[in-house]
Coordinates of N, CA and C in Angstrom, one line a residue:
X1 N 92.3 70.4 -36.7 CA 92.6 70.3 -38.0 C 93.4 71.5 -38.4
X2 N 94.6 71.4 -39.2 CA 95.4 72.5 -39.6 C 95.2 72.7 -41.0
X3 N 95.2 74.0 -41.4 CA 95.1 74.5 -42.8 C 96.1 75.5 -43.0
X4 N 96.7 75.5 -44.2 CA 97.7 76.4 -44.6 C 96.8 77.5 -45.2
X5 N 97.0 78.7 -44.9 CA 96.4 79.9 -45.4 C 97.1 81.2 -45.4
X6 N 97.0 81.9 -46.4 CA 97.5 83.3 -46.4 C 96.8 84.1 -45.4
X7 N 97.4 84.8 -44.6 CA 96.8 85.6 -43.5 C 97.5 86.9 -43.5
X8 N 96.6 87.6 -43.6 CA 95.6 88.2 -42.7 C 96.5 89.3 -42.0
X9 N 96.3 90.4 -42.5 CA 96.8 91.6 -41.8 C 95.9 91.9 -40.7
X10 N 96.3 92.7 -39.7 CA 95.5 93.0 -38.6 C 94.0 93.5 -38.9
X11 N 94.1 94.4 -40.1 CA 92.8 94.9 -40.5 C 91.8 93.9 -41.0
X12 N 92.4 92.8 -41.5 CA 91.6 91.7 -42.1 C 91.0 90.9 -40.9
X13 N 91.8 90.7 -39.9 CA 91.3 90.0 -38.6 C 90.1 90.8 -38.0
X14 N 90.4 92.1 -37.8 CA 89.3 92.9 -37.2 C 88.0 92.9 -38.1
X15 N 88.1 92.9 -39.4 CA 87.0 92.9 -40.2 C 86.3 91.6 -40.2
X16 N 87.1 90.5 -39.9 CA 86.5 89.2 -39.8 C 85.8 88.8 -38.5
X17 N 86.1 89.7 -37.5 CA 85.4 89.6 -36.2 C 84.8 90.9 -35.8
X18 N 83.8 91.4 -36.6 CA 83.3 92.8 -36.2 C 82.6 92.8 -34.8
X19 N 82.1 91.7 -34.2 CA 81.6 91.7 -32.9 C 82.6 91.8 -31.8
X20 N 83.9 91.7 -32.1 CA 84.9 91.8 -31.0 C 85.0 93.2 -30.4
X21 N 84.9 93.1 -29.0 CA 85.0 94.4 -28.3 C 86.1 94.5 -27.3
X22 N 86.9 93.4 -27.4 CA 88.1 93.3 -26.5 C 89.3 92.7 -27.2
X23 N 90.4 92.9 -26.8 CA 91.7 92.1 -27.3 C 92.7 91.9 -26.2
X24 N 93.5 91.0 -26.4 CA 94.6 90.7 -25.4 C 95.9 90.6 -26.1
X25 N 97.0 91.0 -25.5 CA 98.3 90.7 -25.8 C 99.1 90.2 -24.7
X26 N 100.2 89.5 -24.9 CA 100.9 88.9 -23.8 C 102.3 89.1 -23.9
X27 N 102.9 89.5 -22.8 CA 104.4 89.8 -22.7 C 105.1 89.1 -21.6
X28 N 106.5 89.0 -21.6 CA 107.1 88.5 -20.4 C 107.1 89.3 -19.1
X29 N 106.9 88.5 -18.0 CA 106.8 89.2 -16.7 C 108.2 89.7 -16.3
X30 N 109.3 89.0 -16.6 CA 110.6 89.4 -16.3 C 111.6 89.2 -17.4
X31 N 112.1 90.3 -18.0 CA 113.1 90.2 -19.1 C 114.5 90.0 -18.6
X32 N 114.7 89.9 -17.2 CA 116.1 90.0 -16.6 C 116.6 88.5 -16.3
X33 N 115.9 87.5 -17.0 CA 116.4 86.1 -16.8 C 117.5 85.8 -17.6
X34 N 118.7 85.5 -17.0 CA 119.9 85.1 -17.7 C 120.8 84.3 -16.8
X35 N 122.0 83.9 -17.1 CA 122.8 83.1 -16.4 C 123.1 83.5 -15.0
X36 N 123.1 84.9 -14.7 CA 123.4 85.4 -13.5 C 122.1 85.3 -12.6
X37 N 120.9 85.5 -13.3 CA 119.6 85.6 -12.5 C 118.7 84.6 -13.3
X38 N 118.8 83.3 -13.1 CA 118.1 82.2 -13.8 C 116.6 82.3 -13.5
X39 N 116.2 83.0 -12.5 CA 114.8 83.1 -12.1 C 114.3 84.5 -12.1
X40 N 115.1 85.3 -12.8 CA 114.8 86.8 -12.9 C 115.1 87.6 -11.6
X41 N 114.5 88.8 -11.5 CA 114.7 89.6 -10.3 C 113.3 90.1 -9.7
X42 N 112.3 89.9 -10.3 CA 111.0 90.4 -9.7 C 110.3 89.4 -8.8
X43 N 109.6 90.0 -7.8 CA 108.9 89.4 -6.8 C 107.4 89.1 -7.2
X44 N 106.9 87.9 -6.9 CA 105.4 87.8 -7.0 C 104.9 87.6 -5.6
X45 N 103.7 87.7 -5.4 CA 103.0 87.5 -4.1 C 102.5 86.2 -3.8
X46 N 102.1 85.8 -2.5 CA 101.6 84.4 -2.3 C 100.3 84.2 -3.1
X47 N 99.4 85.4 -3.1 CA 98.2 85.4 -3.9 C 98.5 85.1 -5.4
X48 N 99.5 85.7 -5.9 CA 99.9 85.5 -7.4 C 100.3 84.0 -7.5
X49 N 101.0 83.4 -6.6 CA 101.5 82.1 -6.7 C 100.4 81.0 -6.6
X50 N 99.4 81.2 -5.6 CA 98.3 80.4 -5.5 C 97.5 80.4 -6.9
X51 N 97.3 81.5 -7.3 CA 96.4 81.7 -8.6 C 97.1 81.0 -9.8
X52 N 98.4 81.2 -9.9 CA 99.2 80.6 -11.0 C 99.2 79.1 -10.9
X53 N 99.3 78.5 -9.7 CA 99.3 76.9 -9.6 C 97.8 76.5 -9.8
X54 N 96.9 77.3 -9.4 CA 95.4 76.8 -9.7 C 95.3 76.8 -11.2
X55 N 95.8 77.7 -11.9 CA 95.5 77.7 -13.4 C 96.2 76.5 -14.0
X56 N 97.5 76.2 -13.5 CA 98.2 75.1 -14.1 C 97.4 73.7 -13.8
X57 N 96.7 73.7 -12.6 CA 96.0 72.5 -12.4 C 94.7 72.5 -13.3
X58 N 94.1 73.6 -13.4 CA 92.8 73.6 -14.2 C 93.0 73.2 -15.5
X59 N 94.1 73.6 -16.2 CA 94.4 73.3 -17.6 C 94.7 71.8 -17.8
X60 N 95.0 71.2 -16.6 CA 95.3 69.7 -16.7 C 94.0 68.8 -16.4
X61 N 92.8 69.5 -16.1 CA 91.7 68.8 -15.6 C 91.1 67.9 -16.7
X62 N 91.1 68.2 -18.0 CA 90.6 67.4 -19.1 C 91.4 66.2 -19.3
X63 N 92.7 66.3 -19.1 CA 93.6 65.1 -19.0 C 93.2 64.1 -17.9
X64 N 93.0 64.7 -16.7 CA 92.7 63.8 -15.6 C 91.3 63.1 -15.8
X65 N 90.4 63.9 -16.3 CA 89.0 63.5 -16.4 C 89.0 62.3 -17.6
X66 N 89.7 62.5 -18.6 CA 89.8 61.4 -19.6 C 90.4 60.1 -19.0
X67 N 91.4 60.3 -18.3 CA 92.0 59.1 -17.7 C 91.0 58.4 -16.6
X68 N 90.4 59.3 -15.8 CA 89.5 58.7 -14.8 C 88.2 58.0 -15.5
X69 N 87.9 58.4 -16.5 CA 86.7 57.8 -17.2 C 87.1 56.4 -17.7
X70 N 88.5 56.0 -17.7 CA 88.8 54.6 -18.1 C 88.9 53.8 -17.0
X71 N 88.7 54.3 -15.8 CA 88.8 53.4 -14.5 C 87.6 52.5 -14.4
X72 N 87.8 51.3 -13.9 CA 86.7 50.4 -13.6 C 85.8 51.0 -12.6
X73 N 84.5 50.7 -12.6 CA 83.5 51.2 -11.7 C 84.0 50.7 -10.3
X74 N 84.4 49.5 -10.2 CA 84.8 49.0 -8.8 C 86.0 49.7 -8.2
X75 N 86.9 50.1 -9.1 CA 88.0 51.0 -8.7 C 87.6 52.4 -8.2
X76 N 86.7 52.8 -8.9 CA 86.2 54.3 -8.5 C 85.5 54.2 -7.1
X77 N 84.9 53.0 -6.9 CA 84.1 53.0 -5.5 C 85.2 52.9 -4.3
X78 N 86.4 52.6 -4.7 CA 87.4 52.7 -3.6 C 88.2 54.0 -3.6
X79 N 87.9 54.9 -4.4 CA 88.5 56.2 -4.4 C 87.5 57.4 -4.0
X80 N 88.1 58.5 -3.5 CA 87.2 59.7 -3.3 C 86.5 60.1 -4.6
X81 N 85.6 61.0 -4.6 CA 85.1 61.6 -5.8 C 86.1 62.1 -6.7
X82 N 86.0 62.4 -7.9 CA 86.9 62.8 -8.9 C 87.7 64.1 -8.3
X83 N 87.0 65.1 -8.1 CA 87.6 66.4 -7.6 C 88.5 66.3 -6.4
X84 N 87.9 65.4 -5.4 CA 88.7 65.3 -4.2 C 89.9 64.4 -4.4
X85 N 89.8 63.5 -5.4 CA 91.0 62.6 -5.7 C 92.0 63.5 -6.3
X86 N 91.8 64.3 -7.3 CA 92.7 65.1 -8.0 C 93.3 66.1 -7.0
X87 N 92.5 66.7 -6.0 CA 93.1 67.6 -5.1 C 94.0 66.8 -4.1
X88 N 93.7 65.8 -3.7 CA 94.5 65.0 -2.7 C 95.9 64.7 -3.5
X89 N 95.8 64.2 -4.7 CA 97.2 63.9 -5.4 C 97.9 65.1 -5.7
X90 N 97.2 66.2 -5.9 CA 98.0 67.4 -6.2 C 98.8 67.8 -5.0
X91 N 98.0 67.8 -3.8 CA 98.6 68.3 -2.5 C 99.8 67.3 -2.1
X92 N 99.7 66.0 -2.4 CA 100.7 65.1 -2.1 C 101.9 65.2 -2.8
X93 N 101.7 65.5 -4.1 CA 102.8 65.9 -5.1 C 103.5 67.2 -4.7
X94 N 102.6 68.2 -4.5 CA 103.1 69.4 -4.2 C 104.0 69.3 -2.9
X95 N 103.5 68.8 -1.8 CA 104.4 68.6 -0.7 C 105.8 67.8 -1.0
X96 N 105.6 66.8 -1.8 CA 106.8 66.0 -2.2 C 107.8 66.8 -2.8
X97 N 107.4 67.6 -3.8 CA 108.4 68.4 -4.6 C 108.9 69.6 -3.7
X98 N 108.0 70.2 -2.9 CA 108.5 71.2 -2.0 C 109.6 70.7 -1.1
X99 N 109.4 69.4 -0.5 CA 110.5 68.9 0.3 C 111.7 68.7 -0.5
X100 N 111.6 68.3 -1.6 CA 112.8 68.2 -2.6 C 113.5 69.5 -2.8
X101 N 112.7 70.5 -3.1 CA 113.2 71.8 -3.3 C 114.1 72.3 -2.1
X102 N 113.6 72.0 -1.0 CA 114.2 72.5 0.4 C 115.5 71.8 0.5
X103 N 115.6 70.5 -0.1 CA 116.9 69.7 0.0 C 117.6 69.7 -1.3
X104 N 117.3 70.8 -2.1 CA 118.1 71.0 -3.5 C 118.1 69.7 -4.3
X105 N 117.0 68.9 -4.2 CA 116.7 67.8 -4.9 C 117.7 66.7 -4.8
X106 N 118.4 66.8 -3.6 CA 119.4 65.7 -3.2 C 118.7 64.4 -2.9
X107 N 119.1 63.2 -3.5 CA 118.4 62.0 -3.1 C 116.9 62.1 -3.6
X108 N 116.5 62.9 -4.5 CA 115.2 63.1 -4.9 C 114.7 61.8 -5.6
X109 N 113.5 61.2 -5.1 CA 112.8 60.1 -5.8 C 111.6 60.7 -6.4
X110 N 111.3 60.6 -7.7 CA 110.1 61.0 -8.3 C 108.9 60.3 -7.7
X111 N 107.7 61.0 -7.4 CA 106.7 60.5 -6.7 C 106.0 59.5 -7.5
X112 N 106.1 59.4 -8.9 CA 105.6 58.3 -9.6 C 106.4 57.0 -9.4
X113 N 107.6 57.1 -8.9 CA 108.3 56.0 -8.6 C 107.9 55.5 -7.2
X114 N 107.6 56.5 -6.3 CA 106.9 56.0 -5.0 C 105.6 55.2 -5.4
X115 N 104.8 55.8 -6.3 CA 103.6 55.1 -6.6 C 103.8 53.6 -7.1
X116 N 104.8 53.4 -7.9 CA 105.1 52.1 -8.3 C 105.6 51.2 -7.1
X117 N 106.2 51.8 -6.1 CA 106.4 51.0 -5.0 C 105.3 51.0 -3.8
X118 N 104.2 51.5 -4.3 CA 103.0 51.6 -3.3 C 103.3 52.3 -2.1
X119 N 103.9 53.5 -2.2 CA 104.2 54.2 -1.0 C 103.5 55.7 -1.1
X120 N 102.6 55.7 -2.0 CA 101.9 57.0 -2.0 C 100.4 56.7 -1.4
X121 N 99.7 57.9 -1.3 CA 98.4 57.8 -0.6 C 97.4 56.9 -1.3
X122 N 97.4 57.0 -2.7 CA 96.7 56.1 -3.5 C 97.6 55.2 -4.3
X123 N 97.4 54.0 -4.5 CA 98.2 53.0 -5.2 C 97.5 52.3 -6.3
X124 N 96.2 52.4 -6.5 CA 95.4 51.7 -7.4 C 94.3 52.5 -7.9
X125 N 93.8 52.4 -9.1 CA 94.3 51.6 -10.2 C 95.7 52.1 -10.7
X126 N 96.2 51.3 -11.6 CA 97.6 51.7 -12.2 C 97.6 53.0 -13.0
X127 N 96.4 53.5 -13.6 CA 96.2 54.6 -14.3 C 96.6 55.9 -13.4
X128 N 96.6 55.7 -12.2 CA 96.8 56.9 -11.3 C 98.4 57.2 -11.4
X129 N 99.2 56.3 -11.9 CA 100.6 56.7 -12.2 C 100.7 57.9 -12.9
X130 N 99.7 58.1 -13.9 CA 99.9 59.3 -14.9 C 99.4 60.6 -14.1
X131 N 98.6 60.4 -13.1 CA 98.3 61.6 -12.3 C 99.5 62.0 -11.4
X132 N 100.2 61.1 -10.8 CA 101.3 61.5 -10.0 C 102.5 62.0 -10.9
X133 N 102.7 61.4 -12.1 CA 103.7 61.8 -13.0 C 103.4 63.1 -13.5
X134 N 102.1 63.4 -13.9 CA 101.8 64.8 -14.4 C 102.1 65.9 -13.3
X135 N 101.6 65.7 -12.1 CA 101.9 66.6 -11.2 C 103.3 66.8 -10.8
X136 N 104.1 65.7 -10.8 CA 105.5 65.8 -10.5 C 106.3 66.7 -11.6
X137 N 105.8 66.5 -12.8 CA 106.4 67.2 -13.8 C 105.9 68.8 -13.8
X138 N 104.6 68.9 -13.5 CA 104.1 70.3 -13.4 C 104.8 71.0 -12.2
X139 N 104.9 70.5 -11.0 CA 105.6 71.2 -9.9 C 107.1 71.3 -10.0
X140 N 107.7 70.3 -10.5 CA 109.1 70.4 -10.8 C 109.5 71.5 -11.8
X141 N 108.7 71.7 -12.8 CA 108.9 72.7 -13.8 C 108.6 74.0 -13.3
X142 N 107.5 74.3 -12.6 CA 107.1 75.6 -12.2 C 107.3 76.0 -10.8
X143 N 107.2 75.1 -9.9 CA 107.3 75.4 -8.5 C 108.6 76.0 -8.1
X144 N 109.7 75.4 -8.7 CA 111.0 76.1 -8.2 C 111.1 77.5 -8.8
X145 N 110.6 77.8 -10.0 CA 110.6 79.2 -10.4 C 109.8 80.0 -9.5
X146 N 108.5 79.5 -9.0 CA 107.6 80.3 -8.2 C 108.3 80.5 -6.8
X147 N 109.0 79.5 -6.3 CA 109.5 79.6 -4.9 C 110.5 80.6 -5.0
X148 N 111.4 80.8 -6.0 CA 112.4 81.9 -6.1 C 111.8 83.3 -6.3
X149 N 110.7 83.3 -7.1 CA 110.2 84.6 -7.4 C 109.5 85.2 -6.0
X150 N 109.0 84.3 -5.3 CA 108.4 84.7 -4.0 C 109.4 85.4 -3.1
X151 N 110.7 85.0 -3.1 CA 111.7 85.6 -2.3 C 112.4 86.8 -2.9
X152 N 112.1 87.2 -4.2 CA 112.9 88.2 -4.8 C 112.3 89.6 -4.1
X153 N 113.3 90.5 -4.1 CA 113.2 91.8 -3.4 C 112.4 92.8 -4.2
X154 N 112.6 92.7 -5.6 CA 112.0 93.9 -6.4 C 110.7 93.7 -6.9
X155 N 109.8 94.7 -6.7 CA 108.5 94.6 -7.3 C 108.4 95.3 -8.6
X156 N 107.6 94.7 -9.4 CA 107.5 95.3 -10.8 C 106.1 95.8 -11.1
X157 N 106.1 97.1 -11.4 CA 104.7 97.7 -11.8 C 104.3 97.2 -13.2
X158 N 103.2 96.4 -13.3 CA 102.9 95.9 -14.5 C 102.5 96.9 -15.6
X159 N 102.2 98.1 -15.2 CA 101.9 99.2 -16.0 C 103.2 99.8 -16.6
X160 N 104.3 99.4 -16.3 CA 105.7 99.9 -16.8 C 105.7 99.8 -18.3
X161 N 105.0 98.7 -18.9 CA 105.1 98.5 -20.3 C 104.6 99.7 -21.0
X162 N 103.7 100.4 -20.4 CA 103.0 101.6 -21.1 C 103.9 102.9 -21.1
X163 N 105.0 102.8 -20.5 CA 106.0 103.8 -20.4 C 106.7 103.8 -21.7
X164 N 106.7 102.7 -22.4 CA 107.4 102.6 -23.7 C 106.5 103.4 -24.7
X165 N 107.2 104.1 -25.6 CA 106.5 104.9 -26.5 C 105.7 104.1 -27.4
X166 N 106.0 102.9 -27.7 CA 105.3 102.1 -28.6 C 103.9 101.6 -28.0
X167 N 103.9 101.5 -26.6 CA 102.5 101.1 -26.1 C 101.7 102.2 -25.2
X168 N 102.3 103.3 -25.2 CA 101.6 104.4 -24.3 C 100.2 104.6 -24.7
X169 N 99.9 104.5 -26.0 CA 98.5 104.7 -26.3 C 97.5 103.6 -25.9
X170 N 98.0 102.5 -25.4 CA 97.1 101.3 -24.9 C 96.8 101.7 -23.4
X171 N 97.5 102.4 -22.7 CA 97.3 102.4 -21.2 C 95.9 102.5 -20.6
X172 N 95.2 103.5 -21.3 CA 93.8 103.9 -20.9 C 93.0 102.7 -21.2
X173 N 93.2 102.0 -22.3 CA 92.3 100.9 -22.8 C 92.5 99.6 -21.9
X174 N 93.5 99.5 -21.2 CA 93.8 98.3 -20.5 C 92.8 98.1 -19.3
X175 N 92.1 96.9 -19.3 CA 91.1 96.6 -18.3 C 91.6 95.5 -17.3
X176 N 92.7 94.8 -17.7 CA 93.1 93.7 -16.7 C 94.6 93.3 -17.1
X177 N 95.2 92.8 -15.9 CA 96.6 92.3 -16.2 C 96.7 91.1 -15.3
X178 N 97.1 90.0 -16.0 CA 97.1 88.7 -15.2 C 98.5 88.0 -15.4
X179 N 99.1 87.6 -14.3 CA 100.2 86.7 -14.3 C 99.9 85.5 -14.6
X180 N 100.5 84.7 -15.5 CA 100.1 83.4 -15.9 C 101.2 82.7 -16.8
X181 N 101.3 81.4 -16.6 CA 102.0 80.5 -17.6 C 101.1 80.0 -18.7
X182 N 99.8 80.2 -18.6 CA 98.9 79.6 -19.4 C 98.0 80.7 -20.1
X183 N 97.9 80.8 -21.4 CA 97.0 81.6 -22.1 C 96.5 80.9 -23.3
X184 N 95.7 81.6 -24.1 CA 94.7 81.1 -25.1 C 95.5 80.2 -26.1
X185 N 96.9 80.5 -26.3 CA 97.5 79.8 -27.5 C 98.6 78.9 -27.1
X186 N 98.9 78.9 -25.7 CA 100.2 78.0 -25.2 C 100.1 77.9 -23.8
X187 N 101.0 76.9 -23.4 CA 101.5 76.9 -22.0 C 103.0 77.2 -22.1
X188 N 103.4 78.2 -21.4 CA 104.9 78.6 -21.4 C 105.6 78.1 -20.2
X189 N 107.0 77.9 -20.4 CA 107.8 77.8 -19.1 C 108.3 79.0 -18.6
X190 N 107.9 80.1 -19.0 CA 108.2 81.4 -18.6 C 107.0 82.2 -18.1
X191 N 107.0 82.8 -16.9 CA 105.9 83.6 -16.4 C 105.6 84.7 -17.3
X192 N 104.4 85.1 -17.6 CA 104.1 86.1 -18.6 C 102.9 87.0 -17.9
X193 N 102.6 88.1 -18.6 CA 101.5 88.9 -18.2 C 100.6 89.0 -19.4
X194 N 99.3 88.7 -19.1 CA 98.3 88.8 -20.1 C 97.5 90.0 -19.9
X195 N 97.7 91.0 -20.9 CA 97.1 92.3 -20.8 C 95.8 92.2 -21.7
X196 N 94.7 92.7 -21.1 CA 93.5 92.7 -21.8 C 93.0 94.1 -22.0
X197 N 92.5 94.5 -23.1 CA 92.2 95.9 -23.5 C 90.7 95.9 -24.1
X198 N 90.1 97.1 -23.8 CA 88.9 97.4 -24.6 C 89.2 97.7 -26.0
X199 N 88.4 97.3 -26.9 CA 88.7 97.6 -28.4 C 87.9 98.8 -28.7
X200 N 88.5 99.9 -28.3 CA 87.6 101.2 -28.7 C 88.4 101.9 -29.9
X201 N 88.0 103.1 -30.1 CA 88.5 103.9 -31.3 C 90.2 104.0 -31.2
X202 N 90.6 104.3 -29.9 CA 92.0 104.6 -29.9 C 92.9 103.4 -30.0
X203 N 92.3 102.3 -29.1 CA 93.2 101.0 -29.2 C 93.0 100.4 -30.6
X204 N 91.9 100.6 -31.3 CA 91.8 99.9 -32.6 C 92.8 100.6 -33.5
X205 N 92.9 102.0 -33.5 CA 93.9 102.7 -34.3 C 95.2 102.2 -34.0
X206 N 95.5 101.8 -32.8 CA 96.9 101.3 -32.4 C 97.1 100.0 -33.1
X207 N 96.0 99.0 -33.0 CA 96.2 97.8 -33.7 C 96.4 98.0 -35.1
X208 N 95.6 98.7 -35.8 CA 95.7 98.9 -37.2 C 97.2 99.3 -37.6
X209 N 98.0 100.1 -36.8 CA 99.2 100.4 -37.2 C 100.2 99.2 -37.1
X210 N 99.9 98.2 -36.5 CA 100.7 97.0 -36.4 C 100.9 96.2 -37.6
X211 N 99.7 96.3 -38.5 CA 99.6 95.7 -39.7 C 99.6 94.2 -39.8
X212 N 100.8 93.4 -39.4 CA 100.9 92.0 -39.5 C 100.6 91.4 -38.1
X213 N 99.8 90.6 -38.0 CA 99.5 89.8 -36.8 C 100.8 89.1 -36.2
X214 N 101.5 88.6 -37.1 CA 102.8 87.9 -36.6 C 104.0 88.8 -36.6
X215 N 103.8 90.2 -36.8 CA 104.8 91.1 -36.7 C 104.9 91.7 -35.4
X216 N 104.0 91.3 -34.4 CA 104.0 91.9 -33.1 C 105.4 91.4 -32.4
X217 N 105.8 92.3 -31.4 CA 107.0 91.9 -30.6 C 106.7 92.5 -29.2
X218 N 107.5 91.9 -28.3 CA 107.3 92.2 -26.9 C 106.0 91.9 -26.3
X219 N 104.9 92.6 -26.8 CA 103.6 92.2 -26.5 C 103.0 91.4 -27.7
X220 N 102.7 90.1 -27.6 CA 102.5 89.4 -28.8 C 101.2 88.6 -28.5
X221 N 100.9 87.5 -29.5 CA 99.9 86.6 -29.3 C 98.6 87.2 -29.2
X222 N 98.2 88.0 -30.2 CA 96.8 88.7 -30.3 C 95.6 87.7 -30.2
X223 N 94.7 88.1 -29.3 CA 93.5 87.4 -29.3 C 92.3 88.5 -29.3
X224 N 91.2 88.0 -29.9 CA 90.0 89.0 -29.9 C 89.0 88.3 -29.1
X225 N 88.1 89.1 -28.5 CA 87.0 88.6 -27.6 C 85.6 89.4 -27.8
X226 N 84.6 88.8 -27.6 CA 83.3 89.4 -27.5 C 83.0 89.3 -25.8
X227 N 83.2 90.3 -25.0 CA 83.1 90.3 -23.7 C 84.2 89.3 -23.3
X228 N 83.8 88.2 -22.5 CA 84.7 87.2 -22.0 C 84.9 86.0 -22.9
X229 N 84.2 86.1 -24.1 CA 84.1 84.8 -25.0 C 85.2 85.1 -26.0
X230 N 86.2 84.2 -26.2 CA 87.3 84.3 -27.0 C 86.8 84.0 -28.5
X231 N 87.2 84.7 -29.5 CA 86.8 84.6 -30.9 C 87.9 84.1 -31.7
X232 N 89.1 84.8 -31.4 CA 90.3 84.6 -32.2 C 91.6 84.5 -31.4
X233 N 92.4 83.5 -31.7 CA 93.6 83.2 -31.0 C 94.8 83.2 -31.9
X234 N 95.9 83.7 -31.5 CA 97.1 83.6 -32.5 C 98.3 83.3 -31.6
X235 N 99.4 82.7 -32.1 CA 100.7 82.5 -31.5 C 101.7 83.1 -32.4
X236 N 102.3 84.1 -31.9 CA 103.3 84.9 -32.8 C 104.4 84.0 -33.3
X237 N 105.0 83.3 -32.3 CA 106.3 82.6 -32.7 C 106.0 81.3 -33.6
X238 N 104.9 80.7 -33.3 CA 104.5 79.5 -34.1 C 103.8 79.9 -35.5
X239 N 103.5 81.2 -35.6 CA 102.8 81.7 -36.7 C 101.6 80.8 -36.9
X240 N 100.8 80.7 -36.0 CA 99.6 79.9 -36.1 C 98.4 80.6 -35.5
X241 N 97.2 80.5 -36.0 CA 96.0 81.3 -35.4 C 94.8 80.2 -35.4
X242 N 93.8 80.6 -34.7 CA 92.6 79.7 -34.5 C 91.4 80.8 -34.7
X243 N 90.5 80.3 -35.5 CA 89.2 80.8 -35.5 C 88.3 80.0 -34.4
X244 N 88.1 80.6 -33.1 CA 87.6 79.7 -32.1 C 86.0 79.4 -32.4
X245 N 85.5 80.3 -33.1 CA 84.0 80.0 -33.6 C 83.8 78.8 -34.3
X246 N 84.6 78.6 -35.2 CA 84.6 77.3 -36.0 C 85.5 76.2 -35.6
X247 N 86.4 76.5 -34.7 CA 87.4 75.6 -34.2 C 88.5 75.2 -35.2
X248 N 88.7 76.1 -36.2 CA 89.6 75.8 -37.3 C 91.0 76.4 -36.9
X249 N 92.0 75.6 -37.0 CA 93.4 76.0 -36.8 C 94.0 76.3 -38.2
X250 N 94.8 77.3 -38.2 CA 95.4 77.6 -39.4 C 97.0 77.9 -39.1
X251 N 97.8 77.5 -40.1 CA 99.3 77.8 -40.1 C 99.5 78.8 -41.2
X252 N 100.4 79.8 -40.7 CA 100.7 81.0 -41.7 C 101.5 80.5 -42.9
X253 N 101.2 81.0 -44.0 CA 101.9 80.6 -45.2 C 102.4 82.0 -45.8
X254 N 103.8 82.1 -46.0 CA 104.3 83.4 -46.6 C 103.9 83.5 -47.9
X255 N 103.9 84.8 -48.4 CA 103.6 85.0 -49.7 C 105.0 84.6 -50.6

């Protein structure tokens, strides 16, 4: 449910969530994406890639589970258990897209079309079409980027953001840095870095200087946490935020 509401300077957000002891901000992994470098210039590791793909799969699990729950019981009996089913379709789709990438997508046939022709590992029930279609879209969107980033020669130090005068006071408060397409307020088509910070005296003073939640730039999408539990989520560009405790969504209304 969305509500229009006047919000909320940073100080008001912090006052609303006094139990918060951490916060996060998100910024781009690579600012060098352009016509000359459509996949940027910075390298990721195989471990990064595996984790990123596992996140993208995990965020899809609610969709798969809801679809699976519509299957007839007799259909379920002819399939592996749910988690094994999803993993098998994921790997089949991944291998299919990887083969297409190696061939520059020449003569590429979407795997959901192969499903319709009963040329996939699983061909029934018909709801499995959506499993194949979802993974095809997911891997076609992200895997090509990942494959290119694995081959790049330049390493990026994720602490380099703290060399900027604007963010130098946050360096000592940073407790984790995570490469991801998925975070609390969105799924992006650009790889980003989720920085998590302890909310201490110095980092709180930095936040209060920012004043407007939606005035953040470079590092954006402020979220507040109590340990690992998220309390507050915002999306800078969409000018929306969520009180996770009450599951209420709000859209920002200008004065």
